[in-house]
Amino acid sequence: GEVHDVDLKNCTIGTYNVLEAMHQSGVKKLLFPSSSTIYGEIRKFPTPEDAGPALPVSLYGAGKLACEGLISAYSHLFGLEGLIFRFGNVLGARMSHGVLHDFILKLRRNPREMEILGDGRQNKNYFLVEDCIDGMLWALQNCKARCDVFNLGSETTVTVNEIAQIVVEEMKLKDVRFQY
């Protein structure tokens, strides 16, 4: 069957290799881009850092959660400093993936109809890459803990249907049919 080890190799083992190289070379500080996917089905918005249990529903989320565990252990055992950032959906000018990017590509191919995965009522938390960087810099300058976790996102959510409607309006399209 199909092997599902991309997140294990690229995320978890990759992070282990970085931590081991830091330990060997004396580099002390790591800022780690984790993900809100570590929580699994999020039940509380905005989500506090101590929400739990963390029960990821994807291999990506499981890989990120494993990375967080390794960072915590290396921080406590070997004197590294780990700042872990659990991102919502980050938006920026040079995006190359994600729902907005996908919607734009789909509408360029067919401006009359667009497929939306699921029922369109899924809530998403979006925030700008500039706000993400500001949050990371604040933590870097103010956090005194050996290892800490920060949820970065906005306090509001938007549905996939609302996102689709905004993209249609911004592209100045009319009478687009959404297919679910």
Coordinates of N, CA, C and O in Angstrom, one line a residue:
G1 N 0.8 -1.2 0.0 CA 0.0 0.0 0.0 C 0.8 1.2 0.0 O 2.1 1.2 0.0
E2 N 0.1 2.3 0.0 CA 0.8 3.7 0.0 C 1.5 3.9 1.3 O 0.9 3.6 2.4
V3 N 2.7 4.5 1.3 CA 3.4 4.9 2.5 C 3.1 6.3 2.9 O 3.0 7.2 2.0
H4 N 2.8 6.5 4.1 CA 2.4 7.8 4.6 C 3.4 8.4 5.6 O 3.1 8.8 6.7
D5 N 4.7 8.5 5.1 CA 5.7 8.9 6.0 C 6.3 10.3 5.7 O 7.3 10.7 6.3
V6 N 5.7 11.1 4.8 CA 6.2 12.4 4.4 C 6.3 13.3 5.6 O 7.3 14.0 5.8
D7 N 5.3 13.4 6.5 CA 5.3 14.3 7.6 C 6.3 13.8 8.7 O 6.9 14.6 9.3
L8 N 6.4 12.5 8.8 CA 7.4 11.9 9.7 C 8.8 12.3 9.3 O 9.6 12.8 10.1
K9 N 9.1 12.1 8.0 CA 10.4 12.4 7.5 C 10.7 13.9 7.4 O 11.8 14.4 7.9
N10 N 9.9 14.6 6.8 CA 10.1 16.1 6.5 C 10.0 16.9 7.8 O 10.6 17.9 7.9
C11 N 9.0 16.5 8.6 CA 8.8 17.4 9.8 C 9.5 16.8 11.1 O 10.4 17.5 11.6
T12 N 9.1 15.7 11.5 CA 9.6 15.2 12.8 C 11.1 14.8 12.7 O 11.8 15.3 13.6
I13 N 11.5 14.0 11.8 CA 12.9 13.7 11.7 C 13.7 14.9 11.3 O 14.8 15.1 11.8
G14 N 13.2 15.7 10.4 CA 13.9 17.0 10.1 C 14.1 17.9 11.3 O 15.2 18.4 11.5
T15 N 13.1 18.0 12.1 CA 13.2 18.8 13.4 C 14.2 18.1 14.3 O 15.1 18.8 14.9
Y16 N 14.2 16.8 14.4 CA 15.2 16.1 15.3 C 16.6 16.4 14.8 O 17.5 16.7 15.6
N17 N 16.8 16.4 13.5 CA 18.1 16.7 12.9 C 18.6 18.1 13.2 O 19.7 18.3 13.6
V18 N 17.6 19.1 13.2 CA 18.0 20.5 13.5 C 18.3 20.6 15.0 O 19.3 21.2 15.3
L19 N 17.5 20.0 15.8 CA 17.8 20.0 17.3 C 19.1 19.4 17.6 O 19.9 19.9 18.5
E20 N 19.4 18.2 17.0 CA 20.7 17.6 17.3 C 21.9 18.4 16.8 O 22.9 18.6 17.5
A21 N 21.7 19.1 15.6 CA 22.8 19.9 15.1 C 23.0 21.2 16.0 O 24.1 21.6 16.3
M22 N 21.9 21.7 16.5 CA 21.9 22.8 17.5 C 22.7 22.4 18.7 O 23.6 23.1 19.2
H23 N 22.4 21.2 19.3 CA 23.0 20.7 20.5 C 24.5 20.5 20.2 O 25.4 20.9 21.1
Q24 N 24.9 20.0 19.1 CA 26.3 19.7 18.8 C 27.1 21.0 18.5 O 28.3 21.0 18.9
S25 N 26.4 22.0 18.0 CA 27.2 23.2 17.6 C 27.0 24.4 18.6 O 27.7 25.4 18.4
G26 N 26.2 24.2 19.6 CA 26.1 25.2 20.6 C 25.1 26.3 20.3 O 25.0 27.3 21.0
V27 N 24.3 26.2 19.2 CA 23.2 27.1 19.0 C 22.1 26.9 20.0 O 21.7 25.8 20.3
K28 N 21.6 28.0 20.6 CA 20.8 27.8 21.8 C 19.3 28.1 21.5 O 18.4 27.7 22.3
K29 N 18.9 28.9 20.5 CA 17.5 29.4 20.4 C 16.9 28.9 19.1 O 17.5 29.0 18.0
L30 N 15.6 28.4 19.2 CA 14.9 27.9 18.1 C 13.5 28.6 18.1 O 12.8 28.5 19.1
L31 N 13.1 29.1 17.0 CA 11.7 29.6 16.8 C 11.1 28.6 15.8 O 11.5 28.5 14.7
F32 N 10.1 27.9 16.3 CA 9.5 26.7 15.5 C 8.1 27.0 15.0 O 7.2 27.3 15.8
P33 N 7.9 27.0 13.7 CA 6.6 27.1 13.2 C 5.7 25.9 13.3 O 5.9 24.9 12.5
S34 N 4.9 25.8 14.3 CA 4.0 24.6 14.5 C 2.7 24.9 13.8 O 2.7 25.7 12.8
S35 N 1.6 24.4 14.3 CA 0.3 24.6 13.6 C -0.8 24.3 14.6 O -0.7 23.5 15.5
S36 N -1.9 25.0 14.3 CA -3.1 24.8 15.2 C -3.7 23.4 14.9 O -4.6 22.9 15.6
T37 N -3.2 22.7 13.8 CA -3.7 21.3 13.5 C -3.3 20.3 14.6 O -3.9 19.2 14.6
I38 N -2.4 20.7 15.5 CA -2.1 19.8 16.6 C -3.3 19.5 17.5 O -3.3 18.5 18.2
Y39 N -4.2 20.4 17.6 CA -5.4 20.3 18.4 C -6.4 19.3 17.9 O -7.2 18.8 18.6
G40 N -6.4 19.1 16.6 CA -7.5 18.2 16.0 C -8.7 19.1 15.8 O -8.6 20.2 15.3
E41 N -9.9 18.6 16.2 CA -11.1 19.3 16.1 C -11.2 20.4 17.2 O -11.4 20.1 18.3
I42 N -11.0 21.6 16.8 CA -10.9 22.7 17.7 C -12.4 23.0 18.2 O -13.3 23.1 17.5
R43 N -12.5 23.0 19.5 CA -13.8 23.2 20.2 C -14.0 24.6 20.8 O -15.0 25.0 21.1
K44 N -12.9 25.4 20.9 CA -13.0 26.7 21.5 C -12.2 27.8 20.7 O -11.1 27.6 20.3
F45 N -12.9 28.9 20.3 CA -12.3 30.0 19.6 C -12.4 31.2 20.5 O -13.4 31.5 21.0
P46 N -11.3 32.0 20.6 CA -10.0 31.6 20.2 C -9.5 30.5 21.1 O -9.9 30.4 22.3
T47 N -8.6 29.7 20.6 CA -8.1 28.5 21.3 C -6.9 28.9 22.2 O -6.0 29.5 21.8
P48 N -7.1 28.6 23.5 CA -6.0 28.9 24.5 C -4.8 27.9 24.3 O -5.1 26.8 23.8
E49 N -3.6 28.3 24.6 CA -2.5 27.4 24.5 C -2.6 26.1 25.3 O -2.1 25.1 24.9
D50 N -3.3 26.1 26.4 CA -3.5 24.9 27.2 C -4.7 24.1 26.9 O -5.0 23.2 27.6
A51 N -5.3 24.4 25.7 CA -6.5 23.5 25.3 C -6.0 22.1 25.1 O -4.9 21.9 24.6
G52 N -6.8 21.2 25.5 CA -6.4 19.8 25.3 C -7.5 18.9 25.6 O -8.6 19.3 26.1
P53 N -7.3 17.6 25.4 CA -6.0 17.1 24.9 C -5.8 17.4 23.4 O -6.7 17.6 22.7
A54 N -4.5 17.4 23.1 CA -4.1 17.6 21.7 C -4.3 16.3 21.0 O -3.6 15.3 21.3
L55 N -5.3 16.2 20.1 CA -5.6 14.9 19.4 C -5.7 15.2 17.9 O -6.8 15.4 17.3
P56 N -4.5 15.3 17.2 CA -4.5 15.7 15.8 C -5.3 14.7 15.0 O -5.3 13.5 15.3
V57 N -5.9 15.1 13.9 CA -6.7 14.3 13.0 C -6.0 14.1 11.7 O -6.6 13.6 10.7
S58 N -4.8 14.6 11.5 CA -4.0 14.5 10.3 C -2.6 14.1 10.6 O -2.1 14.3 11.8
L59 N -1.9 13.5 9.7 CA -0.5 13.1 9.9 C 0.4 14.3 10.0 O 1.4 14.4 10.8
Y60 N 0.0 15.4 9.3 CA 0.7 16.7 9.4 C 0.6 17.2 10.9 O 1.6 17.6 11.5
G61 N -0.6 17.2 11.4 CA -0.8 17.7 12.8 C 0.0 16.8 13.8 O 0.6 17.3 14.8
A62 N -0.1 15.5 13.6 CA 0.7 14.5 14.4 C 2.2 14.8 14.4 O 2.9 14.8 15.4
G63 N 2.7 15.1 13.2 CA 4.1 15.4 13.0 C 4.5 16.6 13.7 O 5.5 16.7 14.4
K64 N 3.7 17.7 13.6 CA 4.0 18.9 14.3 C 3.9 18.7 15.9 O 4.8 19.3 16.6
L65 N 3.0 17.9 16.4 CA 2.9 17.7 17.8 C 4.1 16.9 18.3 O 4.7 17.2 19.3
A66 N 4.6 16.0 17.5 CA 5.8 15.2 17.8 C 7.0 16.2 17.9 O 7.9 16.1 18.8
C67 N 7.1 17.1 16.9 CA 8.2 18.1 16.9 C 8.1 18.9 18.2 O 9.2 19.2 18.8
E68 N 7.0 19.3 18.6 CA 6.8 20.1 19.8 C 7.4 19.4 21.0 O 8.1 19.9 21.9
G69 N 7.1 18.1 21.1 CA 7.6 17.2 22.2 C 9.1 17.2 22.2 O 9.8 17.2 23.2
L70 N 9.7 17.0 21.0 CA 11.2 16.9 20.9 C 11.8 18.3 21.3 O 12.8 18.3 22.0
I71 N 11.2 19.4 20.9 CA 11.7 20.7 21.3 C 11.7 20.9 22.8 O 12.7 21.4 23.4
S72 N 10.6 20.5 23.4 CA 10.5 20.6 24.8 C 11.5 19.8 25.5 O 12.2 20.3 26.5
A73 N 11.7 18.6 25.1 CA 12.7 17.7 25.7 C 14.1 18.2 25.5 O 14.9 18.3 26.5
Y74 N 14.5 18.7 24.3 CA 15.8 19.2 24.1 C 16.0 20.5 24.9 O 17.1 20.7 25.4
S75 N 15.0 21.3 25.1 CA 15.1 22.5 25.9 C 15.4 22.2 27.3 O 16.3 22.8 27.9
H76 N 14.7 21.2 27.9 CA 14.9 20.9 29.3 C 16.1 20.0 29.5 O 16.7 20.2 30.6
L77 N 16.5 19.2 28.6 CA 17.7 18.3 28.8 C 19.0 19.0 28.4 O 20.0 18.7 29.1
F78 N 19.0 19.8 27.4 CA 20.3 20.3 26.8 C 20.4 21.8 26.8 O 21.3 22.3 26.2
G79 N 19.5 22.5 27.5 CA 19.7 23.9 27.7 C 19.3 24.7 26.4 O 19.7 25.9 26.3
L80 N 18.6 24.2 25.5 CA 18.1 25.0 24.3 C 16.9 25.8 24.7 O 16.3 25.5 25.7
E81 N 16.7 26.8 24.0 CA 15.5 27.6 24.2 C 14.6 27.5 23.0 O 15.0 27.8 21.9
G82 N 13.4 27.0 23.2 CA 12.4 26.7 22.1 C 11.2 27.5 22.3 O 10.5 27.4 23.3
L83 N 10.9 28.4 21.2 CA 9.6 29.1 21.2 C 8.8 28.4 20.1 O 9.3 28.3 18.9
I84 N 7.7 27.9 20.4 CA 6.8 27.2 19.5 C 5.6 28.0 19.2 O 4.9 28.5 20.1
F85 N 5.3 28.2 17.9 CA 4.2 29.0 17.4 C 3.2 28.2 16.7 O 3.5 27.6 15.7
R86 N 2.0 28.1 17.2 CA 0.9 27.4 16.6 C 0.1 28.4 15.8 O -0.6 29.2 16.3
F87 N 0.3 28.3 14.4 CA -0.4 29.3 13.6 C -1.8 28.9 13.2 O -2.1 27.7 13.0
G88 N -2.6 29.9 13.0 CA -3.9 29.7 12.3 C -3.5 29.7 10.8 O -2.4 29.4 10.4
N89 N -4.4 30.2 9.9 CA -4.1 30.3 8.5 C -3.5 31.6 8.2 O -4.1 32.7 8.3
V90 N -2.2 31.6 7.8 CA -1.5 32.8 7.5 C -1.7 33.3 6.0 O -1.5 32.4 5.1
L91 N -2.0 34.5 5.8 CA -2.2 35.1 4.5 C -1.1 36.1 4.2 O -0.7 36.8 5.1
G92 N -0.7 36.1 3.0 CA 0.3 37.1 2.5 C 0.4 37.2 1.0 O -0.2 36.4 0.3
A93 N 1.1 38.2 0.6 CA 1.1 38.6 -0.8 C 1.7 37.5 -1.7 O 1.3 37.3 -2.8
R94 N 2.6 36.7 -1.2 CA 3.3 35.7 -2.0 C 2.8 34.3 -1.7 O 3.6 33.3 -1.8
M95 N 1.6 34.1 -1.4 CA 1.1 32.8 -1.0 C 1.2 31.8 -2.3 O 0.9 32.3 -3.4
S96 N 1.5 30.6 -2.0 CA 1.6 29.6 -3.1 C 0.7 28.4 -2.9 O 0.7 27.5 -3.6
H97 N -0.1 28.4 -1.8 CA -1.0 27.3 -1.5 C -2.1 27.8 -0.5 O -2.0 29.0 0.0
G98 N -3.1 27.0 -0.3 CA -4.2 27.4 0.7 C -5.5 27.6 -0.1 O -5.5 27.7 -1.3
V99 N -6.5 27.8 0.7 CA -7.9 27.9 0.1 C -8.0 29.1 -0.8 O -8.6 29.0 -1.9
L100 N -7.5 30.3 -0.4 CA -7.6 31.5 -1.3 C -6.9 31.2 -2.6 O -7.4 31.5 -3.7
H101 N -5.7 30.7 -2.6 CA -4.9 30.5 -3.8 C -5.6 29.4 -4.6 O -5.7 29.6 -5.9
D102 N -6.2 28.4 -4.0 CA -6.9 27.4 -4.8 C -8.1 28.0 -5.4 O -8.4 27.6 -6.6
F103 N -8.9 28.8 -4.7 CA -10.1 29.4 -5.3 C -9.8 30.3 -6.5 O -10.4 30.2 -7.5
I104 N -8.7 31.1 -6.4 CA -8.3 31.9 -7.5 C -8.0 31.1 -8.7 O -8.4 31.4 -9.8
L105 N -7.2 30.0 -8.5 CA -6.8 29.2 -9.6 C -8.0 28.5 -10.3 O -8.1 28.4 -11.5
K106 N -8.9 28.0 -9.4 CA -10.1 27.4 -10.0 C -11.0 28.4 -10.8 O -11.5 28.0 -11.9
L107 N -11.1 29.6 -10.3 CA -11.9 30.6 -11.0 C -11.3 31.1 -12.3 O -11.9 31.5 -13.2
R108 N -10.0 31.1 -12.3 CA -9.3 31.4 -13.6 C -9.5 30.4 -14.6 O -9.6 30.7 -15.8
R109 N -9.6 29.1 -14.2 CA -9.8 28.0 -15.1 C -11.3 28.0 -15.6 O -11.6 27.7 -16.7
N110 N -12.2 28.3 -14.7 CA -13.6 28.3 -15.0 C -14.3 29.4 -14.2 O -14.7 29.1 -13.0
P111 N -14.5 30.6 -14.7 CA -15.1 31.7 -14.0 C -16.6 31.5 -13.8 O -17.2 32.4 -13.2
R112 N -17.2 30.4 -14.2 CA -18.7 30.2 -14.0 C -19.0 29.3 -12.9 O -20.1 29.4 -12.3
E113 N -18.1 28.4 -12.5 CA -18.4 27.4 -11.5 C -17.1 27.1 -10.7 O -16.0 27.1 -11.2
M114 N -17.3 26.9 -9.4 CA -16.2 26.5 -8.5 C -16.6 25.5 -7.5 O -17.6 25.5 -6.9
E115 N -15.7 24.4 -7.4 CA -15.9 23.4 -6.5 C -15.4 23.8 -5.1 O -14.3 24.4 -5.0
I116 N -16.2 23.6 -4.1 CA -15.8 23.9 -2.7 C -15.8 22.5 -1.9 O -16.8 21.8 -2.0
L117 N -14.7 22.2 -1.3 CA -14.6 20.9 -0.6 C -15.4 21.1 0.7 O -15.4 22.1 1.4
G118 N -16.2 20.0 1.1 CA -17.0 20.0 2.2 C -18.3 20.8 2.0 O -18.7 20.9 0.8
D119 N -18.9 21.3 3.0 CA -20.2 22.0 2.9 C -20.1 23.5 2.8 O -21.1 24.2 2.7
G120 N -18.8 24.0 3.0 CA -18.6 25.4 2.9 C -18.8 26.2 4.2 O -18.6 27.4 4.3
R121 N -19.3 25.5 5.2 CA -19.6 26.1 6.5 C -18.5 26.0 7.5 O -18.6 26.4 8.6
Q122 N -17.4 25.3 7.1 CA -16.2 25.2 7.9 C -15.7 26.6 8.3 O -15.5 27.4 7.4
N123 N -15.4 26.8 9.6 CA -14.8 28.0 10.0 C -13.3 28.0 9.9 O -12.7 27.0 10.3
K124 N -12.7 29.1 9.4 CA -11.3 29.2 9.3 C -10.8 30.5 10.0 O -11.5 31.5 10.0
N125 N -9.6 30.4 10.6 CA -9.0 31.5 11.3 C -7.9 32.0 10.4 O -7.0 31.3 10.1
Y126 N -8.0 33.3 9.9 CA -7.0 33.8 9.0 C -6.4 35.1 9.6 O -7.0 35.9 10.3
F127 N -5.1 35.2 9.4 CA -4.4 36.5 9.8 C -3.2 36.7 8.9 O -2.7 35.8 8.2
L128 N -2.8 38.0 8.8 CA -1.8 38.4 7.9 C -0.4 38.0 8.3 O -0.1 38.0 9.5
V129 N 0.5 37.7 7.4 CA 1.8 37.3 7.7 C 2.6 38.4 8.5 O 3.4 38.1 9.3
E130 N 2.3 39.6 8.2 CA 2.9 40.7 9.0 C 2.5 40.6 10.5 O 3.4 40.9 11.3
D131 N 1.3 40.3 10.8 CA 0.8 40.1 12.1 C 1.5 38.9 12.8 O 1.8 38.9 14.0
C132 N 1.7 37.9 12.0 CA 2.4 36.7 12.4 C 3.8 37.0 12.8 O 4.2 36.6 13.9
I133 N 4.5 37.7 12.0 CA 5.9 38.1 12.3 C 5.9 39.0 13.6 O 6.8 38.8 14.4
D134 N 5.0 39.9 13.7 CA 5.0 40.8 14.9 C 4.8 39.9 16.1 O 5.5 40.2 17.1
G135 N 3.9 38.9 16.1 CA 3.7 38.1 17.2 C 5.0 37.3 17.6 O 5.3 37.1 18.8
M136 N 5.6 36.8 16.6 CA 6.9 36.0 16.8 C 8.0 36.9 17.4 O 8.7 36.5 18.4
L137 N 8.1 38.1 16.9 CA 9.1 39.0 17.4 C 8.8 39.4 18.8 O 9.7 39.5 19.7
W138 N 7.5 39.6 19.1 CA 7.1 40.0 20.5 C 7.6 38.9 21.5 O 8.1 39.1 22.5
A139 N 7.3 37.6 21.1 CA 7.6 36.5 21.9 C 9.1 36.4 22.1 O 9.6 36.1 23.2
L140 N 9.9 36.6 21.0 CA 11.3 36.5 21.1 C 11.9 37.5 22.0 O 12.8 37.2 22.8
Q141 N 11.3 38.7 22.0 CA 11.8 39.8 22.9 C 11.3 39.7 24.3 O 12.0 40.2 25.2
N142 N 10.2 39.0 24.6 CA 9.6 39.1 25.9 C 9.5 37.8 26.7 O 9.3 37.8 27.9
C143 N 9.7 36.6 26.0 CA 9.6 35.3 26.6 C 10.9 35.0 27.4 O 11.9 35.0 26.8
K144 N 10.7 34.6 28.6 CA 11.9 34.3 29.4 C 11.9 32.8 29.7 O 12.9 32.3 30.3
A145 N 10.9 32.0 29.3 CA 10.8 30.6 29.6 C 11.8 29.8 28.7 O 12.1 30.3 27.6
R146 N 12.3 28.7 29.2 CA 13.2 27.8 28.4 C 12.4 27.3 27.2 O 13.0 27.2 26.1
C147 N 11.2 27.0 27.4 CA 10.4 26.5 26.3 C 8.9 27.0 26.5 O 8.4 26.8 27.6
D148 N 8.3 27.6 25.4 CA 7.0 28.1 25.6 C 6.2 28.0 24.2 O 6.9 27.8 23.2
V149 N 4.9 28.0 24.3 CA 4.0 27.9 23.2 C 3.1 29.1 23.0 O 2.6 29.6 24.1
F150 N 3.0 29.5 21.8 CA 2.1 30.7 21.5 C 1.2 30.4 20.4 O 1.7 29.9 19.3
N151 N -0.1 30.5 20.6 CA -1.1 30.4 19.5 C -1.1 31.8 18.8 O -1.4 32.8 19.5
L152 N -0.9 31.8 17.5 CA -0.9 33.0 16.7 C -2.1 32.9 15.7 O -2.1 32.0 14.9
G153 N -2.9 33.9 15.7 CA -4.1 33.9 14.8 C -4.9 35.2 15.1 O -4.5 36.1 15.8
S154 N -6.1 35.2 14.6 CA -7.0 36.3 14.9 C -8.1 35.8 15.8 O -8.2 34.6 16.0
E155 N -8.8 36.7 16.4 CA -9.9 36.3 17.3 C -11.2 36.0 16.6 O -12.2 35.6 17.2
T156 N -11.2 36.1 15.3 CA -12.4 35.9 14.5 C -12.2 34.8 13.5 O -11.1 34.4 13.2
T157 N -13.3 34.2 13.1 CA -13.2 33.2 12.0 C -14.1 33.6 10.9 O -15.0 34.5 11.0
V158 N -13.9 33.0 9.7 CA -14.8 33.2 8.6 C -15.0 31.9 7.9 O -14.2 31.0 8.0
T159 N -16.2 31.7 7.3 CA -16.5 30.4 6.7 C -15.9 30.3 5.3 O -15.6 31.3 4.7
V160 N -15.8 29.1 4.9 CA -15.2 28.9 3.5 C -16.1 29.5 2.5 O -15.7 30.1 1.5
N161 N -17.5 29.5 2.7 CA -18.4 30.1 1.8 C -18.2 31.6 1.7 O -18.2 32.2 0.6
E162 N -17.9 32.3 2.9 CA -17.6 33.7 2.9 C -16.3 34.0 2.1 O -16.3 35.0 1.4
I163 N -15.3 33.2 2.3 CA -14.1 33.3 1.6 C -14.3 33.2 0.1 O -13.8 34.1 -0.7
A164 N -15.1 32.2 -0.3 CA -15.4 32.1 -1.8 C -16.1 33.3 -2.3 O -15.8 33.8 -3.4
Q165 N -17.1 33.8 -1.6 CA -17.8 35.0 -2.0 C -16.9 36.2 -2.2 O -17.0 37.0 -3.1
I166 N -16.0 36.4 -1.2 CA -15.0 37.5 -1.3 C -14.1 37.4 -2.5 O -13.9 38.4 -3.2
V167 N -13.6 36.2 -2.8 CA -12.8 36.0 -3.9 C -13.5 36.3 -5.2 O -13.0 37.0 -6.1
V168 N -14.7 35.8 -5.3 CA -15.6 36.1 -6.5 C -15.7 37.6 -6.7 O -15.6 38.1 -7.8
E169 N -16.0 38.3 -5.6 CA -16.2 39.8 -5.7 C -14.9 40.5 -6.1 O -14.9 41.4 -6.9
E170 N -13.8 40.1 -5.5 CA -12.5 40.7 -5.7 C -12.1 40.5 -7.2 O -11.4 41.3 -7.8
M171 N -12.5 39.3 -7.7 CA -12.1 39.0 -9.1 C -13.1 39.6 -10.1 O -13.0 39.4 -11.3
K172 N -14.1 40.3 -9.5 CA -15.2 41.0 -10.3 C -15.9 40.0 -11.2 O -16.2 40.3 -12.4
L173 N -16.2 38.8 -10.7 CA -17.0 37.8 -11.4 C -18.5 37.9 -11.0 O -18.8 38.4 -9.9
K174 N -19.3 37.4 -11.9 CA -20.8 37.5 -11.7 C -21.3 36.0 -11.9 O -20.9 35.3 -12.7
D175 N -22.4 35.7 -11.1 CA -23.1 34.5 -11.3 C -22.3 33.2 -11.3 O -22.4 32.3 -12.1
V176 N -21.3 33.2 -10.3 CA -20.5 32.0 -10.2 C -21.3 31.0 -9.4 O -21.9 31.3 -8.3
R177 N -21.4 29.7 -9.9 CA -22.1 28.7 -9.2 C -21.1 27.9 -8.3 O -20.1 27.4 -8.8
F178 N -21.5 27.7 -7.0 CA -20.6 26.9 -6.1 C -21.1 25.5 -6.1 O -22.3 25.2 -6.0
Q179 N -20.2 24.6 -6.3 CA -20.5 23.1 -6.3 C -19.8 22.5 -5.1 O -18.6 22.7 -4.8
Y180 N -20.6 21.8 -4.3 CA -20.1 21.2 -3.0 C -19.8 19.8 -3.1 O -20.5 19.0 -3.8

